[in-house]
PDB file of C-alpha atoms in Angstrom:
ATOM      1  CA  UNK A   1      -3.209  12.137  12.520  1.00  0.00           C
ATOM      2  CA  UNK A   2       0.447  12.933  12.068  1.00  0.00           C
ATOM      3  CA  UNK A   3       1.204  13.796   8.414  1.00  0.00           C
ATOM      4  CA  UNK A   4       5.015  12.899   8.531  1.00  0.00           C
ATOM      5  CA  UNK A   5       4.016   9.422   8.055  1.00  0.00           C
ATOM      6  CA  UNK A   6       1.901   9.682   5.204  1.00  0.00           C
ATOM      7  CA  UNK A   7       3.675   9.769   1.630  1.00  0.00           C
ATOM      8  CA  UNK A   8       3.899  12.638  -0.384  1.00  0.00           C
ATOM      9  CA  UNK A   9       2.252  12.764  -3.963  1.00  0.00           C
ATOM     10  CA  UNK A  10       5.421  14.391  -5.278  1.00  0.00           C
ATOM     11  CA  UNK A  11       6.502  10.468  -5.706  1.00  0.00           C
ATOM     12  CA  UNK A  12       3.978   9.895  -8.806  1.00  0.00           C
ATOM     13  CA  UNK A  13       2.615  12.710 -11.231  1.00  0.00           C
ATOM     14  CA  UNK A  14      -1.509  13.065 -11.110  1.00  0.00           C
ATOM     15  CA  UNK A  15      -1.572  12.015 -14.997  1.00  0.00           C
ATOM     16  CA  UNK A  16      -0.671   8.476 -14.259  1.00  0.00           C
ATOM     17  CA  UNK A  17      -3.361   7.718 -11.584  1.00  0.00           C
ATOM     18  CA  UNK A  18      -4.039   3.975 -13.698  1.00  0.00           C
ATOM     19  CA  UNK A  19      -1.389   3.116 -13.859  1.00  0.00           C
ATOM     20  CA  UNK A  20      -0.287  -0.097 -11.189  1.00  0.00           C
ATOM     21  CA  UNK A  21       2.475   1.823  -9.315  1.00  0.00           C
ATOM     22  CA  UNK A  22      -0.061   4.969  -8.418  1.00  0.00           C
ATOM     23  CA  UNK A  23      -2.872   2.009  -7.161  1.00  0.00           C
ATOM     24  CA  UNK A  24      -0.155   0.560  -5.171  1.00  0.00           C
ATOM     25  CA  UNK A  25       0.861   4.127  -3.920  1.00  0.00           C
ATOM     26  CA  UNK A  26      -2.580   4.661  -2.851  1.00  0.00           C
ATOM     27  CA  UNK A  27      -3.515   1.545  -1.632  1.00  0.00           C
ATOM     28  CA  UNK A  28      -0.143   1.948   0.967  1.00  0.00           C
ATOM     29  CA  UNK A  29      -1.098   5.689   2.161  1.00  0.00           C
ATOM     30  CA  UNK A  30      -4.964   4.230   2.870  1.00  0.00           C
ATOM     31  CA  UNK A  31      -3.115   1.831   4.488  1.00  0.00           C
ATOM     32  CA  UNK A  32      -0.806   3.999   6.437  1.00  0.00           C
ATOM     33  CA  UNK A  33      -3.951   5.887   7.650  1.00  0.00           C
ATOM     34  CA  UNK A  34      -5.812   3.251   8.470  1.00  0.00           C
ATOM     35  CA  UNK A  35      -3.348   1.829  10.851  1.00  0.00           C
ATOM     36  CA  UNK A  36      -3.178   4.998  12.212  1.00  0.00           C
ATOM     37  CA  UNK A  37      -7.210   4.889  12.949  1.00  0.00           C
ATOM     38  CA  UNK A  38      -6.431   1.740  14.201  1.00  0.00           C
ATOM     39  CA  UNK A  39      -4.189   2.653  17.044  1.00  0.00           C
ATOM     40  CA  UNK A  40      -6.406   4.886  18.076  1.00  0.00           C
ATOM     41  CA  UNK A  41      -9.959   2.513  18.002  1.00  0.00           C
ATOM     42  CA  UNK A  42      -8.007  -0.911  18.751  1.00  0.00           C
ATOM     43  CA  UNK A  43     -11.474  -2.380  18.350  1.00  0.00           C
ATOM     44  CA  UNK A  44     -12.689  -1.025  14.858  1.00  0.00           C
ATOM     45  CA  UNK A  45     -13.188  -4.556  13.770  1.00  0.00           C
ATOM     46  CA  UNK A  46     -15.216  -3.467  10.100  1.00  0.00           C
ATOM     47  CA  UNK A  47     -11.675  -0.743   9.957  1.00  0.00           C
ATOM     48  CA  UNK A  48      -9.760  -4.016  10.595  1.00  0.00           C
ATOM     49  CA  UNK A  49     -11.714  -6.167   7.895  1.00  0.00           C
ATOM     50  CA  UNK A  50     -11.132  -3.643   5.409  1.00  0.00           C
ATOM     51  CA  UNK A  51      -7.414  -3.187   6.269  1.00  0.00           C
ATOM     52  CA  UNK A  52      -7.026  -6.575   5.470  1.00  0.00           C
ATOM     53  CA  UNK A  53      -8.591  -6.546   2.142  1.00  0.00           C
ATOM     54  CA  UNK A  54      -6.627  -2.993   1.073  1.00  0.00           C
ATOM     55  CA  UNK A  55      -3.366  -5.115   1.947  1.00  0.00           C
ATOM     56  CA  UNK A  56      -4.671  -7.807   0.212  1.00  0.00           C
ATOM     57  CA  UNK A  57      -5.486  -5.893  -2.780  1.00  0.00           C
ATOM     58  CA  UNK A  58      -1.922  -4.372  -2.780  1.00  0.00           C
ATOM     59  CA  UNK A  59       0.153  -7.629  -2.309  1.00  0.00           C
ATOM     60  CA  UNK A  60      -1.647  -8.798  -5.716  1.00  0.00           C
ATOM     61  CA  UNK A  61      -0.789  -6.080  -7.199  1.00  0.00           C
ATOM     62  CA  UNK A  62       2.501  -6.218  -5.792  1.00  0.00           C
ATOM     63  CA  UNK A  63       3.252  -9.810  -7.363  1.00  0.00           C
ATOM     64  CA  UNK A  64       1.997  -8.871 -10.662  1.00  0.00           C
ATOM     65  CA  UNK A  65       4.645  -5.755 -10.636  1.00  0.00           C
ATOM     66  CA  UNK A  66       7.183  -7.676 -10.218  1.00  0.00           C
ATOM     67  CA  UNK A  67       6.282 -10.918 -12.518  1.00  0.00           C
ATOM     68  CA  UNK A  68       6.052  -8.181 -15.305  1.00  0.00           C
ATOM     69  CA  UNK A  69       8.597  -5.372 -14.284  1.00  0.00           C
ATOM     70  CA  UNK A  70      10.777  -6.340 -11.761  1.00  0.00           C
ATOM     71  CA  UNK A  71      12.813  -3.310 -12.029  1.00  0.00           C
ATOM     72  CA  UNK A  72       9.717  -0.850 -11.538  1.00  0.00           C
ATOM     73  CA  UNK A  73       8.908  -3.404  -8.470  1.00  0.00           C
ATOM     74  CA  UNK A  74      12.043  -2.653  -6.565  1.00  0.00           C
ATOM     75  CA  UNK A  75      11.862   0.804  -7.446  1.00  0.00           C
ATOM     76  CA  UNK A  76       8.815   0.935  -5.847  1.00  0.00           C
ATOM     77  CA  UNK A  77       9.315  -1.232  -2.939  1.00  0.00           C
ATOM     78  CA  UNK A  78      12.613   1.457  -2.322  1.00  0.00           C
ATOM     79  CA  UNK A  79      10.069   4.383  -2.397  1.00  0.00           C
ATOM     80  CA  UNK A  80       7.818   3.585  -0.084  1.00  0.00           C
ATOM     81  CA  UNK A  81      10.113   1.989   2.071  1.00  0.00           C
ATOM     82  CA  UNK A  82       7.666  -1.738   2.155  1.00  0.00           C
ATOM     83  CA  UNK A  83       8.619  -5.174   2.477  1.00  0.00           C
ATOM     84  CA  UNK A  84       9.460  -7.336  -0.650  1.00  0.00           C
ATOM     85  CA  UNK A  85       7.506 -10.512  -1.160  1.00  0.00           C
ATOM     86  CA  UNK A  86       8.193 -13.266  -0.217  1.00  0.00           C
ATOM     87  CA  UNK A  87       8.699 -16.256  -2.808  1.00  0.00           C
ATOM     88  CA  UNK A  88       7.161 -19.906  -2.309  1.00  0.00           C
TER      89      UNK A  88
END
């Protein structure tokens, strides 16, 4: 796996793992491996299911950011370089 496209942990210190912008920083670098897995075993359907749920996982997480702190949403969203939401 090629570790340039994995995010660093210098983005969020280690004392603030609850908080919602480290789960969201997680959930993207699980992500980010996983579709790196997934390149490799196209067929991985159970690596496929739980992609799906991760990125499910992190666009509710996402929309609750940025009801509450929209600021600390774009922020975020800037960081690790992700596409904004997209409003119904």
């Amino acid at each position: 796996m090629s570790e340039k496209l994995f995010i660093g942990s210098s983005l969020l210190s280690k004392n603030q793992t609850g908080s919602l912008e480290f789960q969201i920083y997680y959930l993207t670098n699980r992500v980010l491996k996983l579709t790196d897995h997934l390149k490799l075993h196209s067929k991985d359907y159970s690596s496929q299911r739980g992609l799906w749920k991760i990125l499910g996982k992190r666009k509710r997480l996402l929309t609750y950011l940025s009801r509450t702190n929209l600021t600390s949403y774009e922020s975020l969203i800037n960081k690790l370089s992700i596409r904004k939401l997209k409003i119904r």
